[in-house]
Short mmCIF file of C-alpha atoms and ligand atoms in Angstrom, two decimals:
data_model
loop_
_atom_site.label_atom_id
_atom_site.label_comp_id
_atom_site.label_asym_id
_atom_site.label_seq_id
_atom_site.Cartn_x
_atom_site.Cartn_y
_atom_site.Cartn_z
CA MET A 9 -44.35 77.23 -119.20
CA VAL A 10 -46.61 75.35 -121.57
CA LEU A 11 -45.44 72.07 -120.11
CA ALA A 12 -45.73 73.17 -116.52
CA ALA A 13 -49.41 72.41 -115.94
CA PRO A 14 -49.39 68.83 -117.20
CA MET A 15 -46.11 68.23 -115.39
CA ALA A 16 -47.56 69.54 -112.16
CA GLN A 17 -50.59 67.35 -112.66
CA ALA A 18 -48.39 64.35 -113.26
CA ALA A 19 -46.40 65.14 -110.13
CA ALA A 20 -49.59 65.52 -108.10
CA LYS A 21 -50.86 62.25 -109.45
CA LYS A 22 -47.64 60.55 -108.55
CA ALA A 23 -47.72 61.99 -105.07
CA ALA A 24 -51.29 60.85 -104.36
CA PRO A 25 -51.10 59.50 -100.84
CA VAL A 26 -51.28 55.74 -100.47
CA LYS A 27 -54.49 54.78 -98.72
CA PRO A 28 -53.69 52.74 -95.63
CA ILE A 29 -54.96 49.17 -95.67
CA PRO A 30 -58.21 48.69 -93.69
CA ALA A 31 -57.60 47.66 -90.09
CA LEU A 32 -59.50 46.93 -86.94
CA VAL A 33 -58.24 49.15 -84.14
CA GLN A 34 -58.93 48.89 -80.46
CA LYS A 35 -58.75 51.59 -77.81
CA ASP A 36 -59.71 50.90 -74.19
CA GLY A 37 -61.94 47.97 -75.17
CA LYS A 38 -63.67 49.95 -77.92
CA PHE A 39 -63.21 49.19 -81.60
CA ALA A 40 -63.32 50.85 -84.98
CA LEU A 41 -62.85 49.53 -88.47
CA MET A 42 -60.46 51.96 -90.12
CA VAL A 43 -61.03 52.44 -93.82
CA ASP A 44 -58.77 54.87 -95.68
CA GLY A 45 -57.31 55.74 -92.30
CA ALA A 46 -60.51 56.77 -90.51
CA PRO A 47 -63.32 54.97 -88.66
CA PHE A 48 -65.99 53.58 -90.96
CA LEU A 49 -69.37 52.12 -90.10
CA ILE A 50 -70.36 49.17 -92.29
CA LEU A 51 -73.94 49.65 -93.44
CA GLY A 52 -73.93 46.40 -95.33
CA GLY A 53 -76.18 44.26 -97.41
CA GLN A 54 -75.33 40.64 -98.11
CA ALA A 55 -76.31 39.18 -101.46
CA ASN A 56 -78.02 35.82 -101.77
CA ASN A 57 -75.74 32.80 -102.00
CA SER A 58 -75.93 32.26 -105.75
CA SER A 59 -75.52 35.90 -106.76
CA ASN A 60 -71.73 35.43 -107.03
CA TYR A 61 -71.54 35.43 -110.83
CA PRO A 62 -71.04 38.40 -113.17
CA ALA A 63 -74.46 37.83 -114.79
CA ALA A 64 -76.23 38.24 -111.44
CA LEU A 65 -74.57 41.50 -110.47
CA LYS A 66 -76.99 43.64 -112.48
CA ASP A 67 -79.71 42.47 -110.07
CA VAL A 68 -77.57 43.16 -107.02
CA TRP A 69 -76.62 46.82 -107.46
CA PRO A 70 -80.17 48.25 -107.61
CA ALA A 71 -81.03 46.56 -104.30
CA ILE A 72 -77.81 47.81 -102.71
CA LYS A 73 -78.65 51.31 -103.96
CA ASP A 74 -82.22 51.18 -102.58
CA LEU A 75 -80.77 49.91 -99.33
CA ASN A 76 -78.50 52.99 -99.06
CA ALA A 77 -75.76 50.52 -98.15
CA ASN A 78 -72.11 51.54 -98.23
CA THR A 79 -70.88 47.94 -98.40
CA LEU A 80 -71.84 44.86 -100.37
CA VAL A 81 -71.05 41.55 -98.73
CA MET A 82 -70.53 38.89 -101.38
CA PRO A 83 -69.36 35.28 -101.48
CA VAL A 84 -66.54 33.99 -103.63
CA ALA A 85 -66.58 30.20 -103.82
CA TRP A 86 -63.69 27.78 -104.02
CA GLU A 87 -65.59 25.80 -106.71
CA GLN A 88 -65.78 28.89 -108.91
CA VAL A 89 -62.16 30.00 -108.62
CA GLU A 90 -60.50 26.57 -108.86
CA PRO A 91 -62.85 24.29 -110.80
CA VAL A 92 -59.84 22.34 -112.03
CA GLU A 93 -57.10 21.74 -109.49
CA GLY A 94 -54.32 24.27 -109.93
CA THR A 95 -56.21 26.37 -112.51
CA PHE A 96 -57.59 29.61 -111.18
CA ASP A 97 -60.31 31.91 -112.51
CA PHE A 98 -60.85 35.27 -110.83
CA SER A 99 -63.08 36.80 -113.49
CA PHE A 100 -65.96 37.20 -111.02
CA VAL A 101 -63.69 38.99 -108.53
CA ASP A 102 -62.58 41.35 -111.32
CA ALA A 103 -66.18 42.16 -112.27
CA LEU A 104 -67.24 42.52 -108.65
CA ILE A 105 -64.49 44.97 -107.69
CA LYS A 106 -64.89 47.01 -110.87
CA GLU A 107 -68.65 47.32 -110.48
CA ALA A 108 -68.44 48.00 -106.74
CA ARG A 109 -66.28 51.03 -107.55
CA GLN A 110 -68.74 52.18 -110.19
CA ASN A 111 -71.49 51.87 -107.59
CA ASN A 112 -69.41 53.61 -104.95
CA VAL A 113 -69.60 50.86 -102.37
CA ARG A 114 -67.00 48.84 -100.50
CA LEU A 115 -66.83 45.08 -100.42
CA VAL A 116 -66.59 42.39 -97.80
CA ILE A 117 -65.67 39.09 -99.40
CA LEU A 118 -66.81 35.77 -97.98
CA TRP A 119 -64.68 32.75 -98.77
CA PHE A 120 -66.96 29.73 -99.26
CA GLY A 121 -64.40 26.95 -98.87
CA THR A 122 -64.15 23.86 -96.67
CA TRP A 123 -67.20 25.07 -94.76
CA LYS A 124 -70.37 26.75 -95.98
CA ASN A 125 -73.16 26.34 -93.40
CA THR A 126 -70.89 23.55 -92.10
CA GLY A 127 -70.98 21.53 -95.38
CA PRO A 128 -68.50 21.25 -98.28
CA SER A 129 -71.05 22.17 -100.99
CA TYR A 130 -68.88 25.02 -102.30
CA THR A 131 -65.68 23.01 -102.56
CA PRO A 132 -64.77 22.01 -106.13
CA SER A 133 -65.93 18.60 -107.40
CA TRP A 134 -62.38 17.30 -107.16
CA VAL A 135 -62.57 17.96 -103.40
CA LYS A 136 -66.10 17.07 -102.39
CA GLY A 137 -66.04 13.71 -104.13
CA ASP A 138 -62.64 12.56 -102.87
CA ASN A 139 -63.01 11.17 -99.35
CA LYS A 140 -59.59 9.62 -99.42
CA ARG A 141 -57.68 12.82 -99.91
CA PHE A 142 -60.19 15.07 -98.17
CA PRO A 143 -61.79 12.92 -95.46
CA ARG A 144 -65.20 13.58 -93.97
CA LEU A 145 -65.52 13.35 -90.23
CA THR A 146 -66.92 10.31 -88.44
CA ASN A 147 -70.10 10.52 -86.37
CA LYS A 148 -70.28 9.02 -82.89
CA ASP A 149 -72.05 5.91 -84.24
CA GLY A 150 -69.24 5.31 -86.73
CA THR A 151 -71.14 6.52 -89.81
CA LEU A 152 -69.64 9.15 -92.06
CA SER A 153 -70.76 12.77 -91.65
CA TYR A 154 -71.52 15.10 -94.57
CA ALA A 155 -68.92 17.57 -93.22
CA LEU A 156 -65.19 17.53 -93.87
CA SER A 157 -62.85 16.84 -90.98
CA PRO A 158 -60.62 19.72 -89.85
CA LEU A 159 -57.85 17.26 -88.95
CA TYR A 160 -56.31 16.76 -92.39
CA GLU A 161 -53.48 18.87 -93.76
CA THR A 162 -54.35 17.77 -97.30
CA THR A 163 -57.70 19.55 -97.06
CA ARG A 164 -56.33 22.60 -95.29
CA GLU A 165 -53.42 23.05 -97.67
CA ALA A 166 -55.66 22.75 -100.74
CA ASP A 167 -58.13 25.28 -99.33
CA LYS A 168 -55.29 27.57 -98.28
CA ARG A 169 -53.70 27.53 -101.70
CA ALA A 170 -56.92 28.74 -103.33
CA TYR A 171 -57.60 31.31 -100.60
CA VAL A 172 -54.10 32.74 -100.84
CA LYS A 173 -54.43 32.98 -104.63
CA LEU A 174 -57.62 34.95 -104.07
CA ILE A 175 -55.88 37.30 -101.65
CA GLU A 176 -52.94 37.74 -104.05
CA HIS A 177 -55.43 38.68 -106.73
CA ILE A 178 -57.24 41.16 -104.49
CA LYS A 179 -53.91 42.69 -103.52
CA ALA A 180 -52.86 43.00 -107.15
CA ILE A 181 -56.00 44.82 -108.26
CA ASP A 182 -57.12 46.61 -105.11
CA SER A 183 -54.20 47.74 -102.97
CA GLY A 184 -54.46 51.20 -104.55
CA GLN A 185 -58.16 51.74 -103.98
CA ARG A 186 -59.02 49.50 -101.02
CA THR A 187 -62.48 48.62 -102.26
CA VAL A 188 -62.29 45.34 -100.34
CA ILE A 189 -62.32 46.16 -96.64
CA MET A 190 -62.76 42.87 -94.85
CA LEU A 191 -62.66 39.09 -95.44
CA GLN A 192 -64.52 36.19 -93.97
CA PRO A 193 -62.52 33.00 -94.45
CA GLN A 194 -65.15 30.17 -94.46
CA ASN A 195 -68.85 30.54 -93.73
CA GLU A 196 -70.61 29.10 -90.67
CA VAL A 197 -68.09 26.43 -89.71
CA GLY A 198 -68.94 23.47 -87.46
CA VAL A 199 -70.96 20.31 -87.81
CA TYR A 200 -74.54 19.24 -87.19
CA GLY A 201 -75.34 15.76 -85.91
CA ALA A 202 -72.08 15.27 -84.00
CA ALA A 203 -70.08 17.21 -81.46
CA ARG A 204 -66.74 16.40 -83.14
CA ASP A 205 -64.90 14.03 -85.41
CA HIS A 206 -65.04 10.57 -83.77
CA SER A 207 -62.51 8.92 -86.10
CA ALA A 208 -59.58 6.92 -84.72
CA LYS A 209 -57.30 9.81 -85.66
CA ALA A 210 -59.46 12.28 -83.72
CA ASN A 211 -59.69 9.97 -80.70
CA ALA A 212 -55.90 9.68 -80.65
CA ILE A 213 -55.49 13.47 -80.62
CA MET A 214 -58.13 13.79 -77.89
CA ALA A 215 -56.03 11.49 -75.70
CA GLN A 216 -53.00 13.77 -76.07
CA PRO A 217 -52.30 16.82 -73.88
CA VAL A 218 -54.44 19.92 -74.47
CA PRO A 219 -52.34 22.64 -76.19
CA GLU A 220 -50.60 25.14 -73.91
CA ALA A 221 -52.36 28.21 -75.35
CA LEU A 222 -55.74 26.77 -74.43
CA LEU A 223 -54.67 25.75 -70.93
CA ARG A 224 -53.41 29.30 -70.40
CA LYS A 225 -56.62 30.86 -71.67
CA PHE A 226 -58.76 28.76 -69.34
CA ASN A 227 -56.21 28.72 -66.55
CA LYS A 228 -56.32 24.93 -66.32
CA PRO A 229 -53.67 22.35 -65.33
CA ALA A 230 -52.34 20.03 -68.02
CA GLY A 231 -54.13 16.87 -69.10
CA ASN A 232 -55.82 15.31 -72.07
CA TRP A 233 -59.01 16.81 -73.51
CA ASN A 234 -61.44 14.82 -71.39
CA GLU A 235 -59.42 15.39 -68.24
CA VAL A 236 -59.21 19.14 -68.76
CA PHE A 237 -62.62 19.95 -70.20
CA GLY A 238 -64.91 17.12 -69.03
CA LYS A 239 -68.38 17.39 -70.57
CA ASP A 240 -67.24 20.23 -72.85
CA ALA A 241 -64.27 18.26 -74.20
CA ASP A 242 -65.84 17.10 -77.49
CA GLU A 243 -67.11 20.53 -78.50
CA PHE A 244 -63.98 22.37 -77.35
CA PHE A 245 -61.80 19.89 -79.26
CA HIS A 246 -63.78 20.43 -82.46
CA ALA A 247 -63.81 24.20 -81.97
CA TRP A 248 -60.06 24.21 -81.41
CA SER A 249 -59.48 22.01 -84.46
CA ILE A 250 -61.57 24.17 -86.79
CA ALA A 251 -60.31 27.46 -85.33
CA SER A 252 -56.68 26.34 -85.77
CA TYR A 253 -57.39 25.20 -89.34
CA VAL A 254 -59.03 28.49 -90.32
CA ASP A 255 -56.41 30.52 -88.47
CA ASN A 256 -53.69 28.80 -90.47
CA ILE A 257 -55.45 29.80 -93.70
CA ALA A 258 -56.18 33.35 -92.49
CA ALA A 259 -52.54 33.78 -91.43
CA ALA A 260 -51.31 32.80 -94.89
CA GLY A 261 -53.72 35.33 -96.43
CA LYS A 262 -52.60 38.05 -94.04
CA ALA A 263 -48.96 37.38 -94.86
CA VAL A 264 -49.82 38.43 -98.42
CA TYR A 265 -52.25 41.27 -97.75
CA PRO A 266 -53.35 41.86 -94.15
CA LEU A 267 -57.02 42.76 -94.43
CA PRO A 268 -59.16 42.35 -91.30
CA THR A 269 -60.79 38.92 -91.06
CA TYR A 270 -63.79 37.56 -89.20
CA MET A 271 -65.65 34.30 -88.78
CA ASN A 272 -69.42 34.10 -88.63
CA ALA A 273 -71.37 31.84 -86.30
CA ALA A 274 -74.48 29.74 -86.79
CA LEU A 275 -75.80 30.36 -83.31
CA LYS A 276 -76.36 28.33 -80.23
CA ASP A 277 -79.62 29.41 -78.55
CA PRO A 278 -78.50 32.18 -76.19
CA LEU A 279 -81.41 31.51 -73.86
CA ASN A 280 -80.84 27.75 -73.59
CA PRO A 281 -77.35 26.93 -72.30
CA GLU A 282 -78.31 23.24 -72.11
CA GLN A 283 -78.73 22.97 -75.89
CA ALA A 284 -76.52 20.05 -76.98
CA PRO A 285 -73.66 20.56 -79.47
CA GLY A 286 -74.58 18.97 -82.78
CA SER A 287 -78.18 20.21 -82.51
CA TYR A 288 -76.45 23.51 -83.30
CA ALA A 289 -73.25 23.79 -85.35
CA SER A 290 -70.73 22.22 -82.98
CA GLY A 291 -67.21 23.58 -83.27
CA GLY A 292 -68.33 26.87 -84.80
CA PRO A 293 -67.68 30.14 -82.95
CA THR A 294 -70.81 29.92 -80.79
CA TYR A 295 -70.85 32.13 -77.71
CA ASN A 296 -69.75 29.33 -75.37
CA VAL A 297 -66.49 28.71 -77.24
CA ILE A 298 -65.43 32.30 -78.01
CA ASP A 299 -62.47 31.89 -75.64
CA VAL A 300 -61.39 28.71 -77.46
CA TYR A 301 -61.37 30.71 -80.71
CA LYS A 302 -59.49 33.60 -79.11
CA ALA A 303 -56.76 31.19 -78.03
CA ALA A 304 -56.64 29.22 -81.29
CA ALA A 305 -57.12 31.91 -83.91
CA PRO A 306 -55.04 35.08 -83.37
CA HIS A 307 -55.32 35.91 -87.09
CA ILE A 308 -59.09 36.18 -86.91
CA ASP A 309 -59.93 39.71 -85.83
CA LEU A 310 -63.46 39.08 -84.68
CA LEU A 311 -66.22 36.53 -84.29
CA ALA A 312 -69.61 37.59 -85.51
CA PRO A 313 -73.16 36.30 -85.06
CA ASP A 314 -75.61 35.38 -87.84
CA LEU A 315 -78.84 36.61 -86.31
CA TYR A 316 -82.04 34.96 -87.40
CA SER A 317 -83.59 34.70 -83.91
CA PRO A 318 -86.97 36.36 -84.27
CA GLY A 319 -87.42 37.29 -80.58
CA SER A 320 -85.95 40.53 -79.31
CA GLN A 321 -84.86 38.91 -76.04
CA SER A 322 -82.87 36.28 -77.89
CA TYR A 323 -81.45 38.78 -80.42
CA GLU A 324 -80.26 41.11 -77.65
CA ALA A 325 -78.81 38.22 -75.62
CA THR A 326 -76.70 37.19 -78.61
CA LEU A 327 -75.50 40.76 -79.16
CA ASN A 328 -74.43 40.81 -75.51
CA PHE A 329 -72.41 37.64 -75.96
CA TYR A 330 -70.47 38.92 -78.99
CA ALA A 331 -69.86 42.53 -77.87
CA ARG A 332 -66.83 41.97 -75.66
CA LYS A 333 -63.75 43.89 -74.68
CA ASP A 334 -61.80 41.40 -76.81
CA ASN A 335 -64.35 41.12 -79.62
CA ALA A 336 -65.78 43.91 -81.74
CA LEU A 337 -69.46 43.45 -82.47
CA PHE A 338 -70.32 42.99 -86.14
CA VAL A 339 -73.68 41.59 -87.15
CA ALA A 340 -72.39 39.35 -89.94
CA GLU A 341 -75.89 38.35 -90.98
CA SER A 342 -79.41 39.13 -89.89
CA GLY A 343 -82.76 38.19 -91.35
CA ASN A 344 -84.24 40.67 -93.83
CA ARG A 345 -87.76 40.56 -92.44
CA PRO A 346 -88.88 44.10 -91.64
CA THR A 347 -88.75 43.50 -87.87
CA TYR A 348 -85.00 42.89 -87.96
CA ALA A 349 -84.16 46.37 -89.26
CA ARG A 350 -84.58 48.01 -85.86
CA PHE A 351 -81.76 45.98 -84.33
CA ILE A 352 -79.27 48.31 -85.94
CA PHE A 353 -79.97 50.61 -82.98
CA SER A 354 -78.97 48.07 -80.33
CA THR A 355 -75.98 47.01 -82.45
CA LEU A 356 -74.76 50.61 -82.57
CA GLY A 357 -75.46 50.99 -78.85
CA ARG A 358 -72.98 48.18 -78.21
CA GLN A 359 -70.32 49.96 -80.28
CA GLY A 360 -70.96 47.69 -83.24
CA ILE A 361 -68.68 48.26 -86.22
CA GLY A 362 -71.35 47.25 -88.70
CA PHE A 363 -74.66 45.66 -89.56
CA ASP A 364 -75.11 43.31 -92.49
CA PRO A 365 -78.58 41.86 -93.04
CA PHE A 366 -78.78 38.97 -95.49
CA GLY A 367 -80.54 38.53 -98.82
CA PHE A 368 -80.24 41.90 -100.55
CA ASP A 369 -80.52 41.62 -104.30
CA TYR A 370 -83.31 41.58 -106.84
CA THR A 371 -82.72 38.07 -108.16
CA GLY A 372 -86.26 37.17 -107.09
CA TYR A 373 -85.23 34.96 -104.19
CA SER A 374 -86.52 35.20 -100.64
CA ASN A 375 -85.45 32.98 -97.72
CA PHE A 376 -88.70 33.22 -95.78
CA PRO A 377 -89.38 32.00 -93.07
CA LEU A 378 -85.87 33.05 -91.99
CA GLY A 379 -86.21 36.35 -93.79
CA SER A 380 -88.77 38.38 -95.66
CA THR A 381 -91.67 36.98 -97.69
CA GLN A 382 -90.78 39.66 -100.28
CA SER A 383 -87.85 39.81 -102.65
CA GLY A 384 -88.23 43.26 -104.22
CA PRO A 385 -88.10 46.88 -103.05
CA GLU A 386 -90.71 46.19 -100.29
CA MET A 387 -88.17 43.86 -98.69
CA VAL A 388 -85.43 46.48 -98.86
CA LYS A 389 -87.38 49.55 -97.67
CA PRO A 390 -87.47 49.05 -93.87
CA PHE A 391 -83.68 48.68 -93.90
CA GLY A 392 -83.16 51.37 -96.52
CA ASP A 393 -85.06 53.92 -94.45
CA LEU A 394 -82.76 53.39 -91.48
CA TYR A 395 -79.59 53.27 -93.58
CA GLU A 396 -80.66 56.60 -95.10
CA LEU A 397 -80.53 57.98 -91.57
CA PHE A 398 -77.13 56.50 -90.76
CA ARG A 399 -75.34 56.70 -94.11
CA PRO A 400 -74.37 60.38 -93.64
CA LEU A 401 -72.99 59.29 -90.24
CA GLU A 402 -70.80 56.50 -91.67
CA ARG A 403 -67.68 58.39 -90.56
CA VAL A 404 -69.09 60.49 -87.70
CA TRP A 405 -70.77 57.73 -85.72
CA PRO A 406 -67.89 55.22 -85.59
CA LYS A 407 -65.48 57.98 -84.51
CA LEU A 408 -67.78 58.85 -81.62
CA SER A 409 -68.22 55.16 -80.89
CA LEU A 410 -64.43 54.76 -80.61
CA GLU A 411 -63.58 58.00 -78.85
CA SER A 412 -66.66 59.00 -76.89
CA GLN A 413 -69.70 57.12 -75.58
CA VAL A 414 -72.69 55.67 -77.38
CA TRP A 415 -75.99 54.11 -76.40
CA GLY A 416 -78.68 52.43 -78.43
CA VAL A 417 -81.88 50.49 -77.92
CA SER A 418 -84.31 48.70 -80.19
CA GLU A 419 -88.01 48.30 -79.53
CA PRO A 420 -88.64 45.11 -77.53
CA ASP A 421 -91.28 42.68 -78.83
CA ASP A 422 -93.60 43.73 -75.98
CA HIS A 423 -93.01 47.46 -76.78
CA SER A 424 -91.87 48.08 -73.18
CA ALA A 425 -90.02 51.27 -72.21
CA GLN A 426 -86.23 51.43 -71.79
CA THR A 427 -83.95 53.69 -69.77
CA LEU A 428 -80.61 55.03 -70.97
CA ASP A 429 -78.08 55.75 -68.27
CA LEU A 430 -76.17 58.64 -69.79
CA GLY A 431 -73.87 59.05 -66.79
CA PRO A 432 -74.31 60.94 -63.52
CA ASN A 433 -75.73 64.09 -65.08
CA TRP A 434 -78.37 62.87 -67.48
CA ASN A 435 -80.63 60.01 -68.37
CA ALA A 436 -83.28 59.30 -70.91
CA LYS A 437 -86.39 57.19 -71.24
CA VAL A 438 -87.34 55.64 -74.55
CA THR A 439 -90.97 54.67 -75.14
CA TYR A 440 -92.81 53.20 -78.13
CA ARG A 441 -96.25 53.31 -79.75
CA GLN A 442 -96.63 56.95 -78.68
CA TRP A 443 -98.46 59.64 -80.54
CA GLN A 444 -96.34 62.71 -81.26
CA PHE A 445 -98.09 64.89 -78.69
CA GLY A 446 -99.26 64.44 -75.10
CA MET A 447 -99.17 61.54 -72.73
CA PRO A 448 -100.80 58.11 -72.96
CA GLU A 449 -102.67 58.72 -69.71
CA TRP A 450 -104.67 61.46 -71.40
CA ASP A 451 -106.48 58.70 -73.23
CA PRO A 452 -106.76 56.17 -70.38
CA GLU A 453 -108.84 53.59 -72.20
CA ASN A 454 -106.72 54.00 -75.28
CA LYS A 455 -109.88 54.87 -77.25
CA ASN A 456 -107.87 56.16 -80.16
CA GLY A 457 -105.60 53.17 -80.33
CA TYR A 458 -101.96 53.37 -81.31
CA PRO A 459 -100.28 55.01 -84.29
CA GLU A 460 -100.84 53.04 -87.47
CA GLY A 461 -98.40 50.22 -88.07
CA SER A 462 -96.97 50.33 -84.54
CA GLU A 463 -98.15 46.83 -83.55
CA ILE A 464 -95.10 45.41 -85.35
CA PRO A 465 -92.00 46.55 -83.43
CA SER A 466 -89.87 48.78 -85.64
CA GLY A 467 -88.48 51.51 -83.40
CA GLY A 468 -85.21 52.41 -81.81
CA VAL A 469 -82.92 55.20 -80.74
CA ALA A 470 -79.15 55.67 -80.90
CA VAL A 471 -77.42 58.34 -78.84
CA ALA A 472 -73.81 59.53 -78.95
CA LYS A 473 -72.15 61.92 -76.53
CA LEU A 474 -70.75 65.02 -78.26
CA SER A 475 -69.72 66.85 -75.10
CA ASP A 476 -70.71 66.75 -71.43
CA ASN A 477 -74.14 68.23 -72.11
CA GLU A 478 -74.62 67.62 -75.77
CA PHE A 479 -75.81 64.49 -77.57
CA LEU A 480 -76.40 63.34 -81.11
CA VAL A 481 -79.72 61.50 -81.28
CA ALA A 482 -80.94 59.35 -84.17
CA GLY A 483 -84.23 57.54 -83.95
CA TYR A 484 -87.27 56.03 -85.56
CA HIS A 485 -90.72 55.10 -84.27
CA ALA A 486 -89.84 56.01 -80.71
CA ARG A 487 -90.08 58.84 -78.19
CA ILE A 488 -87.04 59.85 -76.17
CA SER A 489 -87.49 61.95 -73.04
CA PHE A 490 -84.31 63.30 -71.46
CA GLY A 491 -84.06 64.05 -67.75
CA ALA A 492 -81.66 64.94 -64.95
CA GLY A 493 -79.38 62.20 -63.61
CA SER A 494 -78.51 61.61 -59.97
CA ALA A 495 -75.84 64.38 -59.92
CA ASN A 496 -78.46 66.90 -61.04
CA ALA A 497 -81.32 65.57 -58.91
CA ALA A 498 -81.69 68.75 -56.85
CA LYS A 499 -81.80 70.97 -59.91
CA GLY A 500 -84.44 71.75 -62.48
CA PHE A 501 -84.03 70.11 -65.90
CA ILE A 502 -84.06 72.07 -69.16
CA LEU A 503 -84.07 70.81 -72.71
CA ASP A 504 -81.88 73.74 -73.68
CA ARG A 505 -81.76 73.43 -77.45
CA VAL A 506 -82.82 70.79 -79.95
CA GLU A 507 -81.44 71.21 -83.46
CA GLU A 508 -82.62 69.12 -86.35
CA GLY A 509 -79.97 68.79 -89.04
CA HIS A 510 -77.63 66.53 -90.92
CA TYR A 511 -73.94 65.98 -91.57
CA ASP A 512 -72.42 67.03 -94.87
CA ALA A 513 -69.93 64.98 -96.85
CA LYS A 514 -67.04 66.50 -94.88
CA GLY A 515 -68.58 65.49 -91.56
CA ASN A 516 -69.72 68.99 -90.59
CA TRP A 517 -73.05 69.46 -88.87
CA VAL A 518 -75.53 71.36 -91.01
CA PHE A 519 -78.21 73.07 -88.94
CA GLU A 520 -81.74 72.98 -90.37
CA ARG A 521 -84.10 74.20 -87.66
CA VAL A 522 -84.72 74.32 -83.92
CA TRP A 523 -87.38 72.03 -82.53
CA ASN A 524 -89.36 73.57 -79.69
CA GLY A 525 -92.89 73.90 -78.35
CA ASP A 526 -95.24 71.09 -79.34
CA GLN A 527 -92.33 69.31 -81.01
CA THR A 528 -90.41 68.93 -77.76
CA ASP A 529 -92.91 69.33 -74.91
CA TYR A 530 -93.57 65.58 -74.87
CA GLY A 531 -90.14 64.23 -75.66
CA LEU A 532 -88.59 63.99 -79.09
CA ASN A 533 -90.94 61.94 -81.21
CA PHE A 534 -89.53 60.07 -84.16
CA ALA A 535 -92.52 59.48 -86.42
CA GLN A 536 -89.93 59.37 -89.23
CA PRO A 537 -86.21 58.61 -89.06
CA ARG A 538 -84.62 61.85 -87.82
CA LEU A 539 -81.37 63.22 -86.50
CA PHE A 540 -80.98 65.80 -83.72
CA LYS A 541 -78.31 67.53 -81.76
CA VAL A 542 -79.63 68.00 -78.24
CA ARG A 543 -78.21 70.30 -75.55
CA LEU A 544 -79.27 69.66 -71.95
CA ALA A 545 -79.02 72.07 -69.02
CA THR A 546 -80.23 72.67 -65.48
CA PHE A 547 -81.39 75.61 -63.40
CA GLU A 548 -80.92 76.14 -59.66
CA LYS A 549 -84.07 75.56 -57.63
C1 DGJ B 614 -76.71 31.58 -93.00
C2 DGJ B 614 -75.67 31.43 -94.08
O1 DGJ B 614 -74.44 31.93 -93.64
C3 DGJ B 614 -76.09 32.13 -95.35
O2 DGJ B 614 -75.13 31.93 -96.34
C4 DGJ B 614 -77.45 31.63 -95.78
O3 DGJ B 614 -77.38 30.28 -96.11
C5 DGJ B 614 -78.45 31.85 -94.66
N1 DGJ B 614 -78.01 31.18 -93.45
C6 DGJ B 614 -79.84 31.35 -94.97
O4 DGJ B 614 -80.42 32.06 -96.01
#
């Protein structure tokens, strides 16, 4: 009897269920990242580039905490794990995983290898200085580029060996807890200043037949690269070459421990299709070569944009390009200026699996003008306020996104109104710069101006369908006004019940109060980030 309790405990411990490995699942063109067997929304924060050392971590965790992030996105560099060829050091990975667990966050690990912002700066010295073994590509004018060529097995095999060692290490220390949930092999691949490698070796491959898989994808007859792809041939060739190279590395990693993988893109201007490759990172997974990547890289689960475009039109256009039936939307990076925070709403509205703005630590660094002028808590707050709203939904929202329907809009730069088509029965209008009561026309000359701080766009609304007539609504600095859709046009519209509340740790809705009267007569006004459950109804006229 005396031994029974400890024995039972030991048995229970032994029987603890194995947590399934994270996976990206797809259902009818909708996606979810499964973590511990259930959908998980990445509310991420990416650390600055040089925060990947144990000594820097103490300045990372407080920012991640203020951000209310559930995931830290952190680089691990080839130069740091294999400074001497064949000798590996994973002490940073050990510290990172241990401290992530202590801080109760998950990790996405970025492999800075052959490519980091297209260059080899993170390869070890024995790689970046040895052009013979690890050749750089040749520019069109015959000069040597700064970037490594994707056409050499020597380079690929050396990178792959280090990457696979990293994955073996992660598997060894993390397959019980699954702290690491996703991997990004390489960072912003491609090349500036050229469309492709113009070496004799590259020219010879260009003159050979285009691979079958690519012909099939584009439904093209056989031929060499110029014959098949004409003016796109150079860029498509480089994209194919890099995608195949990275896929080969990702496949080797997955054979060891099959975590989801993604590649991030330094963007091509989504509003300027004429922009020439090389003025943007040619060969990277820009929107115009997503199909090339899909054909070349089956071991890459998704392609993800790095969003530093300040205009809302451009930001939204890029989101549209990457949210596809064959590509889950993940904002791999976004600027950390306050105005970027609101784009979480339009990311969620496109069934995004996560949002990961860049530059979140307190190491005192700021990448303005791409990101914020600030590097302390003021920089974090606009994002932290919205993550505070969504963090309790980290399991609820992605389940609805996978299984039901979601919508989301962010405030446009010109503050114009948006309409949500919620199906035949209902719709909603979202407006910005509104006071919490009444209508703008009551103050026709706008004598009282707009609410303080509203000149800088910061608002947005995300809506998820709970049942035919019931919606979950999260918003900030916006007004949402529901109405009858075309199927209910002949009927009277009623905002039947508006509950403010939150979700508890088990994912159960906790009712706080009913909003009615002044609080709902002029739409639901989000002066602060808030969460509602809204029930809509009609009456016969
Ligand atoms: C995009 C890169 O992927 C990041 O690592 C970083 O260099 C930013 N650009 C700029 O801060």
